[in-house]
Coordinates of C-alpha atoms and ligand atoms in Angstrom, one line a residue:
M1139 CA 168.6 -58.8 51.3
G1140 CA 165.7 -57.4 49.4
G1141 CA 165.9 -58.5 45.8
R1142 CA 163.4 -60.1 43.5
D1143 CA 162.7 -63.7 44.4
H1144 CA 162.1 -64.6 40.7
P1145 CA 164.1 -62.4 38.4
V1146 CA 162.2 -62.3 35.2
E1147 CA 164.7 -62.2 32.5
I1148 CA 163.7 -60.7 29.1
I1149 CA 166.3 -61.1 26.5
S1150 CA 166.1 -58.9 23.5
P1151 CA 168.4 -58.3 20.6
N1152 CA 169.6 -54.8 19.7
N1153 CA 167.9 -52.9 16.9
V1154 CA 168.5 -49.6 15.1
L1155 CA 166.0 -47.7 17.2
A1156 CA 167.0 -49.2 20.6
N1157 CA 170.6 -48.7 19.8
A1158 CA 170.0 -44.9 19.3
M1159 CA 168.6 -44.2 22.8
L1160 CA 169.1 -44.9 26.4
R1161 CA 165.5 -44.7 27.6
T1162 CA 162.3 -45.8 25.8
V1163 CA 160.7 -42.4 26.5
D1164 CA 163.6 -40.6 24.6
M1165 CA 161.4 -40.9 21.5
V1166 CA 159.6 -37.8 22.8
R1167 CA 162.7 -35.7 23.5
P1168 CA 163.5 -34.3 20.0
R1169 CA 160.1 -32.6 19.7
L1170 CA 160.1 -31.5 23.3
Q1171 CA 163.4 -29.8 22.7
A1172 CA 162.2 -28.2 19.5
I1173 CA 158.9 -26.8 20.7
N1174 CA 159.0 -26.7 24.5
P1175 CA 155.3 -27.4 25.0
E1176 CA 153.4 -26.8 28.3
R1177 CA 152.2 -30.4 28.4
V1178 CA 152.3 -33.7 26.5
A1179 CA 149.2 -35.7 25.6
F1180 CA 149.7 -39.4 24.8
C1181 CA 147.0 -40.2 22.4
V1182 CA 145.5 -43.7 22.0
G1183 CA 142.7 -44.6 19.7
T1184 CA 140.6 -47.7 20.2
Q1185 CA 137.7 -49.1 18.3
I1186 CA 134.9 -49.7 20.9
N1187 CA 133.5 -52.8 19.3
G1188 CA 133.5 -55.3 22.1
A1189 CA 135.7 -56.5 24.9
P1190 CA 139.3 -55.5 24.5
H1191 CA 142.2 -58.0 24.2
L1192 CA 145.7 -57.9 25.5
G1193 CA 147.1 -56.0 22.6
T1194 CA 144.7 -53.1 23.3
S1195 CA 145.5 -53.1 27.0
L1196 CA 149.2 -53.1 26.2
V1197 CA 148.9 -49.9 24.1
Q1198 CA 146.8 -48.2 26.7
T1199 CA 149.0 -49.2 29.6
A1200 CA 152.0 -48.0 27.7
A1201 CA 150.4 -44.6 27.1
F1202 CA 149.9 -44.1 30.9
L1203 CA 153.4 -45.3 31.8
L1204 CA 155.0 -43.2 29.0
A1205 CA 153.1 -40.2 30.4
K1206 CA 154.4 -41.0 33.9
A1207 CA 158.0 -41.4 32.6
T1208 CA 157.7 -38.1 30.6
K1209 CA 156.6 -36.2 33.7
R1210 CA 159.5 -37.6 35.7
T1211 CA 162.2 -37.5 33.0
F1212 CA 161.3 -34.1 31.3
N1213 CA 159.6 -32.4 34.2
V1214 CA 156.6 -31.5 32.0
D1215 CA 152.9 -32.2 32.6
A1216 CA 151.6 -35.2 30.7
V1217 CA 148.1 -36.7 30.2
V1218 CA 146.6 -39.6 28.3
R1219 CA 144.0 -38.8 25.7
F1220 CA 141.7 -41.7 24.8
G1221 CA 140.1 -41.6 21.4
A1222 CA 137.0 -43.9 21.4
L1223 CA 136.4 -44.8 17.8
D1224 CA 132.6 -45.0 17.7
N1225 CA 132.7 -44.8 13.9
A1226 CA 133.8 -48.5 13.9
P1227 CA 131.4 -50.4 11.6
Y1228 CA 128.5 -51.8 13.6
D1229 CA 126.7 -53.5 10.6
V1230 CA 127.4 -54.0 6.9
R1231 CA 124.9 -54.9 4.2
L1232 CA 124.9 -55.0 0.5
D1233 CA 122.9 -52.9 -1.9
P1234 CA 120.6 -55.4 -3.7
E1235 CA 121.2 -53.8 -7.1
T1236 CA 124.8 -52.6 -7.2
H1237 CA 126.1 -55.0 -4.5
H1238 CA 128.0 -52.1 -3.0
A1239 CA 128.6 -52.5 0.7
Y1240 CA 126.9 -50.1 3.0
Q1241 CA 127.8 -49.7 6.6
Q1242 CA 126.5 -48.1 9.8
T1243 CA 128.8 -46.9 12.6
Y1244 CA 128.4 -47.7 16.2
F1245 CA 127.3 -44.1 16.8
H1246 CA 124.6 -44.2 14.1
A1247 CA 123.4 -47.7 15.1
L1248 CA 123.3 -47.2 18.9
G1249 CA 123.3 -43.5 19.6
Q1250 CA 125.3 -41.4 22.0
D1251 CA 124.1 -42.8 25.2
A1252 CA 124.8 -46.4 24.3
V1253 CA 128.3 -45.5 23.1
T1254 CA 128.9 -43.8 26.4
N1255 CA 127.7 -47.0 28.2
L1256 CA 130.1 -49.1 26.0
I1257 CA 133.0 -46.9 27.0
D1258 CA 132.0 -47.1 30.6
K1259 CA 131.6 -50.8 30.5
Y1260 CA 134.9 -51.7 28.8
Y1261 CA 137.2 -48.9 29.6
R1262 CA 136.2 -46.5 32.3
G1263 CA 137.1 -48.8 35.2
L1264 CA 140.4 -49.8 33.5
F1265 CA 141.4 -46.1 32.9
D1266 CA 140.4 -45.0 36.4
S1267 CA 142.6 -47.8 37.7
L1268 CA 145.5 -47.0 35.4
A1269 CA 145.2 -43.3 36.4
D1270 CA 145.3 -44.3 40.0
A1271 CA 148.3 -46.6 39.5
T1272 CA 150.4 -44.2 37.5
G1273 CA 149.3 -40.8 38.9
V1274 CA 148.4 -39.7 35.3
D1275 CA 145.1 -38.1 34.4
Y1276 CA 143.2 -39.0 31.2
E1277 CA 140.6 -37.6 28.9
V1278 CA 138.1 -39.4 26.7
E1279 CA 136.9 -38.2 23.4
T1280 CA 134.7 -40.1 20.9
Y1281 CA 135.4 -39.9 17.2
T1282 CA 131.9 -38.4 16.8
T1283 CA 132.9 -35.5 19.0
Q1284 CA 136.2 -35.1 17.3
Q1285 CA 134.8 -35.0 13.7
N1286 CA 132.4 -32.3 14.9
D1287 CA 135.3 -30.1 16.1
P1288 CA 135.8 -27.0 13.8
G1289 CA 139.5 -27.6 13.9
F1290 CA 139.2 -31.1 12.6
R1291 CA 136.7 -30.1 9.9
H1292 CA 138.8 -27.2 8.9
E1293 CA 141.9 -29.5 8.6
F1294 CA 139.8 -31.9 6.5
L1295 CA 138.6 -29.1 4.2
A1296 CA 142.2 -27.9 3.8
T1297 CA 143.2 -31.4 2.4
L1298 CA 140.5 -31.3 -0.3
G1299 CA 142.5 -28.9 -2.5
H1300 CA 145.3 -31.6 -2.6
L1301 CA 142.9 -34.6 -3.0
E1302 CA 144.3 -35.3 -6.5
S1303 CA 147.7 -36.0 -5.0
I1304 CA 147.0 -37.4 -1.5
R1305 CA 144.4 -39.8 -2.7
W1306 CA 147.2 -42.1 -3.9
P1307 CA 149.0 -42.6 -0.6
L1308 CA 145.6 -42.8 1.1
A1309 CA 144.4 -45.4 -1.3
P1310 CA 147.5 -46.7 -3.2
S1311 CA 145.7 -49.5 -5.2
H1312 CA 143.1 -47.4 -6.9
G1313 CA 143.2 -43.8 -5.6
Q1314 CA 139.6 -44.1 -4.5
V1315 CA 139.5 -42.5 -1.0
H1316 CA 136.9 -43.9 1.3
L1317 CA 135.1 -40.8 2.4
R1318 CA 131.8 -41.8 4.1
L1319 CA 129.1 -39.2 4.5
P1320 CA 126.2 -41.1 6.0
C1321 CA 122.7 -40.5 4.7
P1322 CA 121.1 -37.8 6.8
Q1323 CA 117.8 -39.8 7.0
C1324 CA 119.1 -43.3 8.0
G1325 CA 122.8 -43.0 8.9
W1326 CA 123.9 -45.7 6.4
A1327 CA 126.9 -44.8 4.2
E1328 CA 128.7 -46.4 1.2
K1329 CA 131.6 -48.3 2.7
R1330 CA 133.8 -47.7 -0.2
A1331 CA 132.3 -44.4 -1.4
E1332 CA 131.7 -45.8 -4.9
R1333 CA 129.0 -43.2 -5.7
T1334 CA 130.1 -40.5 -3.3
Q1335 CA 131.4 -37.5 -5.2
L1336 CA 133.0 -34.2 -4.3
R1337 CA 131.1 -31.5 -6.3
R1338 CA 132.7 -28.3 -5.1
A1339 CA 135.4 -27.5 -2.6
G1340 CA 136.3 -24.0 -1.5
S1341 CA 137.9 -22.3 1.6
G1342 CA 134.5 -22.1 3.3
G1343 CA 133.2 -25.6 2.7
A1344 CA 132.6 -28.5 0.4
D1345 CA 129.6 -30.1 -1.3
F1346 CA 129.3 -33.8 -1.8
T1347 CA 126.7 -36.0 -3.3
A1348 CA 126.1 -39.7 -2.5
V1349 CA 123.5 -42.4 -2.9
C1350 CA 121.5 -44.2 -0.2
T1351 CA 120.0 -47.6 -0.9
D1352 CA 116.7 -46.6 0.7
H1353 CA 116.6 -42.8 0.2
G1354 CA 118.3 -42.3 -3.2
D1355 CA 120.5 -39.4 -4.0
Y1356 CA 121.4 -36.9 -1.3
E1357 CA 123.7 -33.9 -0.9
V1358 CA 126.0 -33.1 2.1
A1359 CA 127.5 -29.7 2.7
V1360 CA 130.6 -29.9 4.9
T1361 CA 131.8 -26.7 6.6
S1362 CA 134.0 -26.1 9.6
D1363 CA 131.1 -25.5 12.0
S1364 CA 128.2 -27.4 10.6
G1365 CA 127.2 -30.0 8.1
G1366 CA 127.0 -33.7 7.9
Y1367 CA 128.8 -36.4 9.8
L1368 CA 132.4 -37.0 8.5
D1369 CA 133.3 -40.6 8.6
L1370 CA 136.9 -40.8 7.2
A1371 CA 138.6 -44.1 6.4
T1372 CA 141.4 -45.1 8.8
L1373 CA 144.4 -43.5 7.0
Y1374 CA 142.6 -40.3 6.1
R1375 CA 141.2 -40.0 9.6
N1376 CA 144.8 -40.3 11.0
L1377 CA 146.1 -37.8 8.5
V1378 CA 143.6 -35.2 9.5
K1379 CA 143.9 -36.0 13.3
E1380 CA 147.7 -35.8 13.2
R1381 CA 147.8 -32.6 11.2
M1382 CA 145.4 -31.0 13.7
A1383 CA 147.6 -32.2 16.5
A1384 CA 150.8 -31.0 14.8
R1385 CA 149.6 -27.4 14.8
D1386 CA 149.2 -27.3 18.6
H1387 CA 152.4 -26.1 20.2
V1388 CA 150.9 -25.7 23.7
T1389 CA 150.2 -29.4 24.0
L1390 CA 152.5 -31.8 22.2
S1391 CA 150.5 -34.8 21.0
V1392 CA 152.4 -38.1 20.9
M1393 CA 150.6 -40.9 19.1
V1394 CA 150.8 -44.2 20.8
K1395 CA 149.9 -47.1 18.5
G1396 CA 150.2 -50.8 18.2
G1397 CA 153.3 -52.0 16.4
D1398 CA 151.4 -53.0 13.2
W1399 CA 150.7 -49.3 12.6
A1400 CA 154.3 -48.8 11.8
Y1401 CA 153.5 -50.1 8.3
G1402 CA 150.4 -47.9 7.9
C1403 CA 152.1 -44.8 9.0
Q1404 CA 154.4 -44.9 6.0
L1405 CA 151.4 -44.0 3.9
V1406 CA 150.2 -41.3 6.3
D1407 CA 153.7 -39.8 6.0
E1408 CA 153.5 -39.9 2.2
A1409 CA 150.3 -37.9 2.4
F1410 CA 151.8 -35.5 5.0
A1411 CA 154.7 -34.8 2.6
L1412 CA 152.3 -33.8 -0.2
L1413 CA 150.5 -31.2 2.0
P1414 CA 151.8 -27.8 3.1
G1415 CA 154.7 -28.1 5.5
L1416 CA 153.9 -29.6 8.9
P1417 CA 155.9 -32.5 10.4
P1418 CA 153.8 -35.4 11.6
P1419 CA 153.6 -35.6 15.4
P1420 CA 155.9 -38.1 17.3
R1421 CA 154.6 -41.6 17.3
I1422 CA 155.5 -44.5 19.6
F1423 CA 154.8 -48.0 18.4
T1424 CA 154.1 -50.5 21.2
P1425 CA 155.0 -54.2 21.2
M1426 CA 152.7 -56.4 19.1
V1427 CA 151.3 -59.6 20.6
L1428 CA 152.1 -62.4 18.1
T1429 CA 151.1 -66.0 17.7
D1430 CA 153.6 -68.8 17.2
T1431 CA 153.4 -68.3 13.4
G1432 CA 154.7 -64.7 13.7
A1433 CA 151.3 -63.2 12.8
K1434 CA 149.6 -60.7 15.1
L1435 CA 147.2 -62.3 17.6
S1436 CA 143.7 -62.0 16.1
K1437 CA 140.8 -62.6 18.3
S1438 CA 138.4 -62.8 15.4
L1439 CA 140.4 -65.3 13.4
I1440 CA 140.4 -67.6 16.5
R1441 CA 136.7 -67.0 17.1
E1442 CA 135.9 -67.8 13.5
G1443 CA 137.8 -71.1 13.8
K1444 CA 140.3 -70.1 11.1
V1445 CA 143.3 -70.5 13.3
P1446 CA 143.7 -72.4 16.6
P1447 CA 144.5 -70.5 19.8
P1448 CA 148.4 -70.2 19.8
P1449 CA 150.5 -71.8 22.6
G1450 CA 150.5 -69.8 25.8
A1451 CA 147.4 -67.8 24.8
R1452 CA 145.4 -67.6 28.1
P1453 CA 141.7 -66.7 27.9
W1454 CA 142.3 -63.3 29.4
M1455 CA 144.8 -62.5 26.6
L1456 CA 141.9 -62.8 24.1
D1457 CA 139.3 -61.2 26.2
V1458 CA 140.5 -59.2 29.2
T1459 CA 137.1 -59.5 30.9
S1460 CA 138.1 -63.2 31.6
W1461 CA 141.0 -62.1 33.9
D1462 CA 140.7 -64.0 37.1
G1463 CA 140.6 -61.0 39.5
D1464 CA 139.4 -57.5 39.8
T1465 CA 140.3 -54.5 37.6
D1466 CA 143.0 -53.3 39.9
S1467 CA 144.7 -56.6 39.9
Y1468 CA 144.6 -56.7 36.1
V1469 CA 146.0 -53.2 35.8
D1470 CA 148.7 -54.0 38.4
A1471 CA 149.8 -57.0 36.3
L1472 CA 149.8 -55.0 33.1
V1473 CA 151.7 -52.1 34.7
W1474 CA 154.3 -54.6 35.9
L1475 CA 154.5 -56.2 32.5
V1476 CA 154.8 -53.1 30.5
S1477 CA 157.2 -51.5 33.0
R1478 CA 159.5 -54.4 32.4
M1479 CA 159.3 -53.8 28.6
L1480 CA 159.8 -50.0 29.0
A1481 CA 162.8 -50.6 31.2
D1482 CA 165.0 -51.1 28.1
P1483 CA 164.3 -49.8 24.6
K1484 CA 165.4 -53.2 23.3
H1485 CA 162.5 -54.8 25.3
F1486 CA 160.0 -52.2 24.1
Y1487 CA 160.7 -51.7 20.4
R1488 CA 160.0 -55.4 19.5
S1489 CA 157.1 -57.9 19.6
Y1490 CA 156.2 -60.8 21.9
T1491 CA 154.6 -64.1 21.3
T1492 CA 151.7 -65.3 23.5
Q1493 CA 154.0 -68.0 24.7
E1494 CA 156.7 -65.6 25.8
L1495 CA 154.2 -63.3 27.5
D1496 CA 152.8 -66.3 29.3
R1497 CA 156.3 -67.2 30.5
I1498 CA 157.0 -63.7 31.7
M1499 CA 153.6 -63.4 33.5
T1500 CA 153.9 -66.8 35.1
A1501 CA 157.3 -65.7 36.5
R1502 CA 155.8 -62.5 37.9
P1503 CA 157.0 -62.1 41.5
A1504 CA 154.4 -62.8 44.2
A1505 CA 155.1 -59.4 45.7
T1506 CA 153.4 -57.8 42.7
T1507 CA 150.2 -59.7 42.8
G1508 CA 147.0 -58.6 44.5
V1509 CA 148.3 -55.4 46.2
R1510 CA 148.1 -51.9 45.0
A1511 CA 151.2 -50.2 46.4
R1512 CA 152.8 -46.7 46.2
E1513 CA 156.4 -46.8 45.0
M1514 CA 159.1 -45.0 47.0
N1515 CA 162.8 -44.9 46.2
L1516 CA 165.3 -45.4 49.0
Y1517 CA 169.1 -45.1 49.3
R1518 CA 170.7 -48.4 49.6
R1519 CA 171.7 -48.0 53.3
Y1520 CA 168.0 -47.3 54.2
F1521 CA 166.6 -49.9 51.8
D1522 CA 168.7 -52.7 53.4
L1523 CA 167.4 -51.7 56.9
V1524 CA 163.7 -51.8 55.7
A1525 CA 164.2 -55.1 53.8
A1526 CA 165.7 -56.6 57.0
G1527 CA 162.7 -55.4 59.0
R1528 CA 165.0 -53.3 61.2
K1529 CA 163.7 -49.9 60.1
T1530 CA 160.1 -49.5 61.1
I1531 CA 159.7 -45.7 60.7
E1532 CA 160.1 -44.1 57.2
V1533 CA 160.3 -40.4 57.2
R1534 CA 159.1 -38.1 54.4
V1535 CA 158.1 -34.5 54.2
C1536 CA 154.4 -33.8 53.5
Y1537 CA 154.3 -33.6 49.7
P1538 CA 150.8 -33.2 48.3
N1539 CA 150.9 -36.7 46.8
L1540 CA 151.3 -38.1 50.4
R1541 CA 148.3 -36.2 51.8
N1542 CA 146.1 -39.3 51.6
L1543 CA 148.6 -41.8 52.8
A1544 CA 146.9 -43.8 55.6
A1545 CA 147.1 -47.0 57.7
G1546 CA 146.2 -50.0 55.6
D1547 CA 148.0 -48.6 52.5
H1548 CA 151.0 -50.4 50.9
I1549 CA 154.4 -49.0 50.0
R1550 CA 156.8 -50.7 47.7
F1551 CA 160.3 -49.5 48.5
I1552 CA 162.7 -49.5 45.5
C1553 CA 166.4 -49.4 45.3
G1554 CA 167.9 -50.1 41.9
R1555 CA 166.6 -53.5 40.8
D1556 CA 165.5 -54.5 44.3
D1557 CA 162.2 -53.8 45.9
C1558 CA 160.3 -54.8 49.0
L1559 CA 156.6 -54.5 49.9
T1560 CA 155.5 -53.0 53.2
G1561 CA 152.2 -52.3 54.9
V1562 CA 151.5 -48.9 56.5
K1563 CA 150.4 -49.3 60.1
R1564 CA 150.3 -45.6 61.1
V1565 CA 151.0 -42.1 59.8
T1566 CA 151.9 -39.3 62.2
R1567 CA 152.5 -35.7 61.2
Y1568 CA 155.1 -33.5 63.0
A1569 CA 156.2 -29.9 62.6
S1570 CA 159.9 -30.7 62.4
F1571 CA 162.5 -33.5 62.1
E1572 CA 163.5 -32.9 65.7
E1573 CA 160.0 -33.3 67.0
M1574 CA 159.6 -36.4 64.9
L1575 CA 162.8 -38.0 66.3
D1576 CA 161.6 -37.3 69.8
G1577 CA 158.2 -38.7 69.2
E1578 CA 159.2 -41.8 67.3
G1579 CA 162.6 -42.7 68.9
P1580 CA 165.7 -42.5 66.7
D1581 CA 166.3 -46.3 66.9
N1582 CA 163.1 -47.0 65.0
V1583 CA 164.1 -44.6 62.2
N1584 CA 167.6 -46.0 62.0
P1585 CA 169.0 -48.5 64.5
D1586 CA 172.6 -48.0 63.3
S1587 CA 172.9 -44.2 63.6
P1588 CA 172.8 -41.8 66.6
R1589 CA 170.2 -39.1 66.8
D1590 CA 172.4 -36.1 65.9
Q1591 CA 173.8 -37.9 62.8
Q1592 CA 170.4 -38.9 61.6
L1593 CA 169.2 -35.3 62.0
A1594 CA 172.2 -34.0 59.9
N1595 CA 171.6 -36.7 57.2
I1596 CA 167.9 -36.1 56.9
R1597 CA 168.5 -32.3 56.6
R1598 CA 170.9 -32.9 53.8
I1599 CA 168.1 -34.7 51.9
Y1600 CA 165.4 -32.2 52.7
G1601 CA 166.1 -28.5 52.9
P1602 CA 164.4 -26.1 55.3
E1603 CA 161.7 -25.2 52.8
K1604 CA 160.8 -28.9 52.5
E1605 CA 160.8 -29.4 56.2
A1606 CA 158.4 -26.5 56.5
L1607 CA 155.8 -28.6 54.6
G1608 CA 155.5 -30.8 57.7
V1609 CA 157.2 -34.1 58.5
L1610 CA 155.5 -37.5 58.2
A1611 CA 156.5 -40.5 60.2
I1612 CA 155.2 -43.6 58.5
E1613 CA 155.2 -46.7 60.6
I1614 CA 155.7 -49.7 58.3
E1615 CA 155.7 -53.5 58.6
L1616 CA 157.6 -55.7 56.2
L1617 CA 155.3 -57.9 54.1
V1618 CA 157.4 -59.3 51.3
S1619 CA 161.2 -59.3 51.1
A1620 CA 163.0 -62.2 49.7
A1621 CA 166.1 -63.3 51.4
Ligands
ZN2498 ZN1 119.2 -43.4 3.9

């Protein structure tokens, strides 16, 4: 009865982190207990330079599903905050005399409108679909907007008094922090800040000088509410962003990052420890997508012909726009995949080769393809009746999230590890359970139970204040239920 027709088995060894927790989302619990915030924001940052690959989608999907799990597990509001890194280098050129590299960001090269178009093209549809599939809202903020925020600039200025010490964790090989202040005239900046110098730093602001290939020496004054564009190198940017986030006790920020960031965050933590007391925000590292050599899947290395595509690497894994289907079907596949990983900390706090991901995706049950379905949990005795096609009326009270339920929708009923897919044929609203049983006929609600017993059972599940919301009779037809 019910049951998955193709159980997809993921086998993962234990590890220190997984061994310490029951649920993947328990990573959030210590800080939730400590500061009791009003909401949790799962923050993902993505460079907006071109079509995303599977690794990017994994991080983003994990953020939405972790937010969903946080709402459910901890009964606190949760959202996803998408940081669009429009300071990614768009172009790099060499100074003809010094051979120093100069770079221009996407924002400086393309402008605000084109950046917005890029975000819309590659991410808006995906995020709308993820929000719809998970019931989690999201916000988008570009790096350009963030660096302009007085809080961010103030946090940056506060680090300058400690630059002598933090420059070592931020640039361990030479201590030369890459602080890019683009030329106000052309927007190009020294990639490695060779000739960028901090002249004066105080509580109100800081003065820098730098050199442009075309426009010579220039000065930039940075204050919290005005002054030049602040393009910080990756580690420095994360330090400032995380310190700003760590001060907010109303919204707890949780950084969701690809697994390779676990190495980089060690240096961010070193810098944190050298600054006045603030703990870094919680971070969740998502599974990496690996090739057969054990290296992280790199689209650019394959495109440049430096490595062959690894076994099992489907075109859509390298470029998600090659997915053979619409955005909703891609999101449904990802939600299914990442949910399997999240189901056990051992499956989540690890990495996957393209070959293993291909095996898992190929074994994906047919019931999960092509249909966007609401999920509803059922007690075993009711689930078995639905899965056998004997229960054709499901009863719920009229919670707000069911307001839009209509004929033509799909519901996936879940009981433990079993699920079955149904189609909604009709939704009828009643004032009470009694009225509903009279209207629908008790046999359609439960063929094995007399009317008065059904009434008693259902009122044990829903108290009078729930019944007062109104009662929904949902006529369903069984679509997929493996025997
Ligand atoms: Zn210039």
